[in-house]
Amino acid sequence: MSVLKAKRTTSKAEFVNKANSIYIETLGFLTRMSARYARLLAEPTAKLAGEVIDHAEKANSIFPKGEVNIRLRREHLLEARASLMALDVRLTHCYLILSQNPQGAFTTDSKGKNLPPAEATEKLDRMAQSLGELIDEENELLRGQIKSIGQAEQA
């Protein structure tokens, strides 16, 4: 039986789902870069997005019972957040590069026809905005998890 949308709450493991969404959107964003820049920026940026998922999954798989498990879980949450913050900076660099020639990042049909400059800029801005919002949400989720770990230690 499903729960009414109005009565749903945020899952305690939502930070894992959000990390997966960030990874997928990051890859979509990076595929817009020209080959010239992609070979320099895409792989390390995608790796950071992968680290966010990896550490989120690791933290989620450790039940916070006992001092050692609590410490390990916190370490993975902190690593996930650190990778997320580094990813945010890298994506800003990617956005600045893409914004120099937004038309080159988008085609409208199989013939390779480019979007008009205003439409390309708008589409790029929407993609960056969406990714930025996901990163902000993930940051809040991770901070909440880290805070709850601190409360578990004090108990």
mmCIF file of the C-alpha atoms, coordinates in Angstrom:
data_MODEL
# 
_entry.id   MODEL 
# 
loop_
_atom_site.group_PDB 
_atom_site.id 
_atom_site.type_symbol 
_atom_site.label_atom_id 
_atom_site.label_alt_id 
_atom_site.label_comp_id 
_atom_site.label_asym_id 
_atom_site.label_entity_id 
_atom_site.label_seq_id 
_atom_site.pdbx_PDB_ins_code 
_atom_site.Cartn_x 
_atom_site.Cartn_y 
_atom_site.Cartn_z 
_atom_site.occupancy 
_atom_site.B_iso_or_equiv 
_atom_site.pdbx_formal_charge 
_atom_site.auth_seq_id 
_atom_site.auth_comp_id 
_atom_site.auth_asym_id 
_atom_site.auth_atom_id 
_atom_site.pdbx_PDB_model_num 
ATOM 1   C CA . MET A 1 1   ? 0.000  0.000  0.000   1.00 0.00 ? 1   MET A CA 1 
ATOM 2   C CA . SER A 1 2   ? 1.430  3.368  -0.930  1.00 0.00 ? 2   SER A CA 1 
ATOM 3   C CA . VAL A 1 3   ? 1.482  6.434  1.275   1.00 0.00 ? 3   VAL A CA 1 
ATOM 4   C CA . LEU A 1 4   ? -0.359 9.579  0.223   1.00 0.00 ? 4   LEU A CA 1 
ATOM 5   C CA . LYS A 1 5   ? 2.037  12.153 -1.193  1.00 0.00 ? 5   LYS A CA 1 
ATOM 6   C CA . ALA A 1 6   ? 1.036  14.722 1.444   1.00 0.00 ? 6   ALA A CA 1 
ATOM 7   C CA . LYS A 1 7   ? 1.899  12.267 4.238   1.00 0.00 ? 7   LYS A CA 1 
ATOM 8   C CA . ARG A 1 8   ? 5.286  11.158 2.897   1.00 0.00 ? 8   ARG A CA 1 
ATOM 9   C CA . THR A 1 9   ? 8.445  12.016 4.781   1.00 0.00 ? 9   THR A CA 1 
ATOM 10  C CA . THR A 1 10  ? 12.063 12.089 3.687   1.00 0.00 ? 10  THR A CA 1 
ATOM 11  C CA . SER A 1 11  ? 13.656 8.675  3.926   1.00 0.00 ? 11  SER A CA 1 
ATOM 12  C CA . LYS A 1 12  ? 16.706 8.413  6.149   1.00 0.00 ? 12  LYS A CA 1 
ATOM 13  C CA . ALA A 1 13  ? 18.543 6.960  3.150   1.00 0.00 ? 13  ALA A CA 1 
ATOM 14  C CA . GLU A 1 14  ? 17.432 9.691  0.736   1.00 0.00 ? 14  GLU A CA 1 
ATOM 15  C CA . PHE A 1 15  ? 21.030 10.918 0.616   1.00 0.00 ? 15  PHE A CA 1 
ATOM 16  C CA . VAL A 1 16  ? 21.906 7.746  -1.333  1.00 0.00 ? 16  VAL A CA 1 
ATOM 17  C CA . ASN A 1 17  ? 19.142 8.318  -3.896  1.00 0.00 ? 17  ASN A CA 1 
ATOM 18  C CA . LYS A 1 18  ? 20.137 11.958 -4.267  1.00 0.00 ? 18  LYS A CA 1 
ATOM 19  C CA . ALA A 1 19  ? 23.783 10.964 -4.807  1.00 0.00 ? 19  ALA A CA 1 
ATOM 20  C CA . ASN A 1 20  ? 22.685 8.678  -7.648  1.00 0.00 ? 20  ASN A CA 1 
ATOM 21  C CA . SER A 1 21  ? 20.671 11.494 -9.224  1.00 0.00 ? 21  SER A CA 1 
ATOM 22  C CA . ILE A 1 22  ? 23.664 13.815 -8.996  1.00 0.00 ? 22  ILE A CA 1 
ATOM 23  C CA . TYR A 1 23  ? 25.864 11.251 -10.727 1.00 0.00 ? 23  TYR A CA 1 
ATOM 24  C CA . ILE A 1 24  ? 23.416 10.770 -13.600 1.00 0.00 ? 24  ILE A CA 1 
ATOM 25  C CA . GLU A 1 25  ? 22.870 14.505 -14.110 1.00 0.00 ? 25  GLU A CA 1 
ATOM 26  C CA . THR A 1 26  ? 26.599 15.176 -13.863 1.00 0.00 ? 26  THR A CA 1 
ATOM 27  C CA . LEU A 1 27  ? 27.286 12.709 -16.665 1.00 0.00 ? 27  LEU A CA 1 
ATOM 28  C CA . GLY A 1 28  ? 24.582 14.348 -18.762 1.00 0.00 ? 28  GLY A CA 1 
ATOM 29  C CA . PHE A 1 29  ? 26.146 17.737 -18.129 1.00 0.00 ? 29  PHE A CA 1 
ATOM 30  C CA . LEU A 1 30  ? 29.666 16.547 -18.926 1.00 0.00 ? 30  LEU A CA 1 
ATOM 31  C CA . THR A 1 31  ? 28.634 14.989 -22.236 1.00 0.00 ? 31  THR A CA 1 
ATOM 32  C CA . ARG A 1 32  ? 27.844 18.506 -23.444 1.00 0.00 ? 32  ARG A CA 1 
ATOM 33  C CA . MET A 1 33  ? 31.512 19.485 -23.381 1.00 0.00 ? 33  MET A CA 1 
ATOM 34  C CA . SER A 1 34  ? 33.598 19.482 -26.520 1.00 0.00 ? 34  SER A CA 1 
ATOM 35  C CA . ALA A 1 35  ? 36.205 16.733 -26.835 1.00 0.00 ? 35  ALA A CA 1 
ATOM 36  C CA . ARG A 1 36  ? 38.931 19.315 -26.346 1.00 0.00 ? 36  ARG A CA 1 
ATOM 37  C CA . TYR A 1 37  ? 37.743 20.116 -22.814 1.00 0.00 ? 37  TYR A CA 1 
ATOM 38  C CA . ALA A 1 38  ? 36.109 16.802 -21.988 1.00 0.00 ? 38  ALA A CA 1 
ATOM 39  C CA . ARG A 1 39  ? 39.355 14.872 -22.005 1.00 0.00 ? 39  ARG A CA 1 
ATOM 40  C CA . LEU A 1 40  ? 40.750 17.307 -19.436 1.00 0.00 ? 40  LEU A CA 1 
ATOM 41  C CA . LEU A 1 41  ? 37.726 17.814 -17.199 1.00 0.00 ? 41  LEU A CA 1 
ATOM 42  C CA . ALA A 1 42  ? 35.142 15.074 -17.680 1.00 0.00 ? 42  ALA A CA 1 
ATOM 43  C CA . GLU A 1 43  ? 36.919 12.100 -16.112 1.00 0.00 ? 43  GLU A CA 1 
ATOM 44  C CA . PRO A 1 44  ? 38.048 13.765 -12.862 1.00 0.00 ? 44  PRO A CA 1 
ATOM 45  C CA . THR A 1 45  ? 34.652 15.455 -12.483 1.00 0.00 ? 45  THR A CA 1 
ATOM 46  C CA . ALA A 1 46  ? 32.766 12.201 -13.059 1.00 0.00 ? 46  ALA A CA 1 
ATOM 47  C CA . LYS A 1 47  ? 35.109 10.521 -10.582 1.00 0.00 ? 47  LYS A CA 1 
ATOM 48  C CA . LEU A 1 48  ? 34.129 13.041 -7.888  1.00 0.00 ? 48  LEU A CA 1 
ATOM 49  C CA . ALA A 1 49  ? 30.439 12.353 -8.565  1.00 0.00 ? 49  ALA A CA 1 
ATOM 50  C CA . GLY A 1 50  ? 31.213 8.637  -8.262  1.00 0.00 ? 50  GLY A CA 1 
ATOM 51  C CA . GLU A 1 51  ? 32.952 9.222  -4.937  1.00 0.00 ? 51  GLU A CA 1 
ATOM 52  C CA . VAL A 1 52  ? 29.813 10.895 -3.592  1.00 0.00 ? 52  VAL A CA 1 
ATOM 53  C CA . ILE A 1 53  ? 27.806 7.757  -4.442  1.00 0.00 ? 53  ILE A CA 1 
ATOM 54  C CA . ASP A 1 54  ? 30.477 5.369  -3.156  1.00 0.00 ? 54  ASP A CA 1 
ATOM 55  C CA . HIS A 1 55  ? 30.815 7.035  0.232   1.00 0.00 ? 55  HIS A CA 1 
ATOM 56  C CA . ALA A 1 56  ? 27.061 7.529  0.597   1.00 0.00 ? 56  ALA A CA 1 
ATOM 57  C CA . GLU A 1 57  ? 26.481 3.831  -0.110  1.00 0.00 ? 57  GLU A CA 1 
ATOM 58  C CA . LYS A 1 58  ? 29.243 2.804  2.285   1.00 0.00 ? 58  LYS A CA 1 
ATOM 59  C CA . ALA A 1 59  ? 27.886 5.038  5.040   1.00 0.00 ? 59  ALA A CA 1 
ATOM 60  C CA . ASN A 1 60  ? 24.381 3.740  4.488   1.00 0.00 ? 60  ASN A CA 1 
ATOM 61  C CA . SER A 1 61  ? 25.545 0.131  4.730   1.00 0.00 ? 61  SER A CA 1 
ATOM 62  C CA . ILE A 1 62  ? 27.096 0.637  8.173   1.00 0.00 ? 62  ILE A CA 1 
ATOM 63  C CA . PHE A 1 63  ? 24.580 0.372  10.986  1.00 0.00 ? 63  PHE A CA 1 
ATOM 64  C CA . PRO A 1 64  ? 25.484 3.024  13.579  1.00 0.00 ? 64  PRO A CA 1 
ATOM 65  C CA . LYS A 1 65  ? 25.706 0.689  16.538  1.00 0.00 ? 65  LYS A CA 1 
ATOM 66  C CA . GLY A 1 66  ? 28.889 0.707  18.534  1.00 0.00 ? 66  GLY A CA 1 
ATOM 67  C CA . GLU A 1 67  ? 31.742 3.179  18.601  1.00 0.00 ? 67  GLU A CA 1 
ATOM 68  C CA . VAL A 1 68  ? 33.672 1.708  15.664  1.00 0.00 ? 68  VAL A CA 1 
ATOM 69  C CA . ASN A 1 69  ? 30.657 1.600  13.349  1.00 0.00 ? 69  ASN A CA 1 
ATOM 70  C CA . ILE A 1 70  ? 29.609 5.118  14.288  1.00 0.00 ? 70  ILE A CA 1 
ATOM 71  C CA . ARG A 1 71  ? 33.117 6.409  13.548  1.00 0.00 ? 71  ARG A CA 1 
ATOM 72  C CA . LEU A 1 72  ? 33.251 4.582  10.185  1.00 0.00 ? 72  LEU A CA 1 
ATOM 73  C CA . ARG A 1 73  ? 29.809 5.818  9.179   1.00 0.00 ? 73  ARG A CA 1 
ATOM 74  C CA . ARG A 1 74  ? 30.724 9.411  10.064  1.00 0.00 ? 74  ARG A CA 1 
ATOM 75  C CA . GLU A 1 75  ? 33.982 9.163  8.099   1.00 0.00 ? 75  GLU A CA 1 
ATOM 76  C CA . HIS A 1 76  ? 32.132 8.007  4.982   1.00 0.00 ? 76  HIS A CA 1 
ATOM 77  C CA . LEU A 1 77  ? 29.525 10.741 5.383   1.00 0.00 ? 77  LEU A CA 1 
ATOM 78  C CA . LEU A 1 78  ? 32.283 13.342 5.730   1.00 0.00 ? 78  LEU A CA 1 
ATOM 79  C CA . GLU A 1 79  ? 34.070 11.947 2.660   1.00 0.00 ? 79  GLU A CA 1 
ATOM 80  C CA . ALA A 1 80  ? 30.813 12.036 0.680   1.00 0.00 ? 80  ALA A CA 1 
ATOM 81  C CA . ARG A 1 81  ? 30.276 15.658 1.659   1.00 0.00 ? 81  ARG A CA 1 
ATOM 82  C CA . ALA A 1 82  ? 33.877 16.617 0.869   1.00 0.00 ? 82  ALA A CA 1 
ATOM 83  C CA . SER A 1 83  ? 33.594 15.012 -2.582  1.00 0.00 ? 83  SER A CA 1 
ATOM 84  C CA . LEU A 1 84  ? 30.275 16.794 -3.086  1.00 0.00 ? 84  LEU A CA 1 
ATOM 85  C CA . MET A 1 85  ? 31.816 20.184 -2.324  1.00 0.00 ? 85  MET A CA 1 
ATOM 86  C CA . ALA A 1 86  ? 34.743 19.492 -4.674  1.00 0.00 ? 86  ALA A CA 1 
ATOM 87  C CA . LEU A 1 87  ? 32.261 18.357 -7.341  1.00 0.00 ? 87  LEU A CA 1 
ATOM 88  C CA . ASP A 1 88  ? 30.378 21.626 -6.984  1.00 0.00 ? 88  ASP A CA 1 
ATOM 89  C CA . VAL A 1 89  ? 33.558 23.587 -7.712  1.00 0.00 ? 89  VAL A CA 1 
ATOM 90  C CA . ARG A 1 90  ? 34.465 21.376 -10.699 1.00 0.00 ? 90  ARG A CA 1 
ATOM 91  C CA . LEU A 1 91  ? 30.992 21.691 -12.172 1.00 0.00 ? 91  LEU A CA 1 
ATOM 92  C CA . THR A 1 92  ? 31.235 25.465 -11.854 1.00 0.00 ? 92  THR A CA 1 
ATOM 93  C CA . HIS A 1 93  ? 34.403 25.328 -13.970 1.00 0.00 ? 93  HIS A CA 1 
ATOM 94  C CA . CYS A 1 94  ? 32.627 23.123 -16.518 1.00 0.00 ? 94  CYS A CA 1 
ATOM 95  C CA . TYR A 1 95  ? 29.693 25.535 -16.627 1.00 0.00 ? 95  TYR A CA 1 
ATOM 96  C CA . LEU A 1 96  ? 32.014 28.505 -17.215 1.00 0.00 ? 96  LEU A CA 1 
ATOM 97  C CA . ILE A 1 97  ? 33.673 26.685 -20.101 1.00 0.00 ? 97  ILE A CA 1 
ATOM 98  C CA . LEU A 1 98  ? 30.350 25.618 -21.617 1.00 0.00 ? 98  LEU A CA 1 
ATOM 99  C CA . SER A 1 99  ? 28.950 29.124 -21.270 1.00 0.00 ? 99  SER A CA 1 
ATOM 100 C CA . GLN A 1 100 ? 31.705 30.449 -23.548 1.00 0.00 ? 100 GLN A CA 1 
ATOM 101 C CA . ASN A 1 101 ? 30.030 28.634 -26.439 1.00 0.00 ? 101 ASN A CA 1 
ATOM 102 C CA . PRO A 1 102 ? 26.633 27.325 -25.327 1.00 0.00 ? 102 PRO A CA 1 
ATOM 103 C CA . GLN A 1 103 ? 25.537 26.666 -28.918 1.00 0.00 ? 103 GLN A CA 1 
ATOM 104 C CA . GLY A 1 104 ? 28.280 24.100 -29.321 1.00 0.00 ? 104 GLY A CA 1 
ATOM 105 C CA . ALA A 1 105 ? 26.814 22.047 -26.471 1.00 0.00 ? 105 ALA A CA 1 
ATOM 106 C CA . PHE A 1 106 ? 23.388 21.449 -28.003 1.00 0.00 ? 106 PHE A CA 1 
ATOM 107 C CA . THR A 1 107 ? 21.988 20.234 -31.285 1.00 0.00 ? 107 THR A CA 1 
ATOM 108 C CA . THR A 1 108 ? 18.322 20.108 -32.168 1.00 0.00 ? 108 THR A CA 1 
ATOM 109 C CA . ASP A 1 109 ? 18.147 17.321 -34.741 1.00 0.00 ? 109 ASP A CA 1 
ATOM 110 C CA . SER A 1 110 ? 19.984 14.412 -36.303 1.00 0.00 ? 110 SER A CA 1 
ATOM 111 C CA . LYS A 1 111 ? 21.473 16.770 -38.908 1.00 0.00 ? 111 LYS A CA 1 
ATOM 112 C CA . GLY A 1 112 ? 23.445 18.537 -36.197 1.00 0.00 ? 112 GLY A CA 1 
ATOM 113 C CA . LYS A 1 113 ? 21.661 21.873 -36.428 1.00 0.00 ? 113 LYS A CA 1 
ATOM 114 C CA . ASN A 1 114 ? 22.585 24.058 -33.440 1.00 0.00 ? 114 ASN A CA 1 
ATOM 115 C CA . LEU A 1 115 ? 20.136 25.798 -31.169 1.00 0.00 ? 115 LEU A CA 1 
ATOM 116 C CA . PRO A 1 116 ? 19.988 29.599 -31.356 1.00 0.00 ? 116 PRO A CA 1 
ATOM 117 C CA . PRO A 1 117 ? 22.352 31.233 -28.811 1.00 0.00 ? 117 PRO A CA 1 
ATOM 118 C CA . ALA A 1 118 ? 19.599 32.411 -26.455 1.00 0.00 ? 118 ALA A CA 1 
ATOM 119 C CA . GLU A 1 119 ? 17.952 28.975 -26.336 1.00 0.00 ? 119 GLU A CA 1 
ATOM 120 C CA . ALA A 1 120 ? 21.289 27.221 -25.828 1.00 0.00 ? 120 ALA A CA 1 
ATOM 121 C CA . THR A 1 121 ? 22.189 29.560 -22.963 1.00 0.00 ? 121 THR A CA 1 
ATOM 122 C CA . GLU A 1 122 ? 18.775 29.039 -21.382 1.00 0.00 ? 122 GLU A CA 1 
ATOM 123 C CA . LYS A 1 123 ? 19.046 25.252 -21.657 1.00 0.00 ? 123 LYS A CA 1 
ATOM 124 C CA . LEU A 1 124 ? 22.557 25.263 -20.194 1.00 0.00 ? 124 LEU A CA 1 
ATOM 125 C CA . ASP A 1 125 ? 21.411 27.474 -17.321 1.00 0.00 ? 125 ASP A CA 1 
ATOM 126 C CA . ARG A 1 126 ? 18.488 25.133 -16.577 1.00 0.00 ? 126 ARG A CA 1 
ATOM 127 C CA . MET A 1 127 ? 20.809 22.123 -16.495 1.00 0.00 ? 127 MET A CA 1 
ATOM 128 C CA . ALA A 1 128 ? 23.263 23.913 -14.195 1.00 0.00 ? 128 ALA A CA 1 
ATOM 129 C CA . GLN A 1 129 ? 20.430 25.145 -11.960 1.00 0.00 ? 129 GLN A CA 1 
ATOM 130 C CA . SER A 1 130 ? 18.976 21.647 -11.622 1.00 0.00 ? 130 SER A CA 1 
ATOM 131 C CA . LEU A 1 131 ? 22.365 20.168 -10.779 1.00 0.00 ? 131 LEU A CA 1 
ATOM 132 C CA . GLY A 1 132 ? 23.067 22.964 -8.297  1.00 0.00 ? 132 GLY A CA 1 
ATOM 133 C CA . GLU A 1 133 ? 19.767 22.341 -6.530  1.00 0.00 ? 133 GLU A CA 1 
ATOM 134 C CA . LEU A 1 134 ? 20.503 18.617 -6.279  1.00 0.00 ? 134 LEU A CA 1 
ATOM 135 C CA . ILE A 1 135 ? 23.922 19.381 -4.797  1.00 0.00 ? 135 ILE A CA 1 
ATOM 136 C CA . ASP A 1 136 ? 22.381 21.764 -2.244  1.00 0.00 ? 136 ASP A CA 1 
ATOM 137 C CA . GLU A 1 137 ? 19.771 19.162 -1.271  1.00 0.00 ? 137 GLU A CA 1 
ATOM 138 C CA . GLU A 1 138 ? 22.411 16.446 -0.935  1.00 0.00 ? 138 GLU A CA 1 
ATOM 139 C CA . ASN A 1 139 ? 24.563 18.742 1.186   1.00 0.00 ? 139 ASN A CA 1 
ATOM 140 C CA . GLU A 1 140 ? 21.663 19.292 3.580   1.00 0.00 ? 140 GLU A CA 1 
ATOM 141 C CA . LEU A 1 141 ? 20.888 15.570 3.716   1.00 0.00 ? 141 LEU A CA 1 
ATOM 142 C CA . LEU A 1 142 ? 24.512 14.694 4.447   1.00 0.00 ? 142 LEU A CA 1 
ATOM 143 C CA . ARG A 1 143 ? 24.777 17.405 7.084   1.00 0.00 ? 143 ARG A CA 1 
ATOM 144 C CA . GLY A 1 144 ? 21.660 16.018 8.743   1.00 0.00 ? 144 GLY A CA 1 
ATOM 145 C CA . GLN A 1 145 ? 23.125 12.512 8.743   1.00 0.00 ? 145 GLN A CA 1 
ATOM 146 C CA . ILE A 1 146 ? 26.405 13.772 10.213  1.00 0.00 ? 146 ILE A CA 1 
ATOM 147 C CA . LYS A 1 147 ? 24.507 15.669 12.887  1.00 0.00 ? 147 LYS A CA 1 
ATOM 148 C CA . SER A 1 148 ? 22.448 12.602 13.795  1.00 0.00 ? 148 SER A CA 1 
ATOM 149 C CA . ILE A 1 149 ? 25.644 10.539 14.097  1.00 0.00 ? 149 ILE A CA 1 
ATOM 150 C CA . GLY A 1 150 ? 26.980 13.124 16.556  1.00 0.00 ? 150 GLY A CA 1 
ATOM 151 C CA . GLN A 1 151 ? 23.796 12.820 18.599  1.00 0.00 ? 151 GLN A CA 1 
ATOM 152 C CA . ALA A 1 152 ? 24.067 9.014  18.556  1.00 0.00 ? 152 ALA A CA 1 
ATOM 153 C CA . GLU A 1 153 ? 27.596 9.263  19.953  1.00 0.00 ? 153 GLU A CA 1 
ATOM 154 C CA . GLN A 1 154 ? 26.474 11.454 22.822  1.00 0.00 ? 154 GLN A CA 1 
ATOM 155 C CA . ALA A 1 155 ? 23.669 9.060  23.748  1.00 0.00 ? 155 ALA A CA 1 
# 
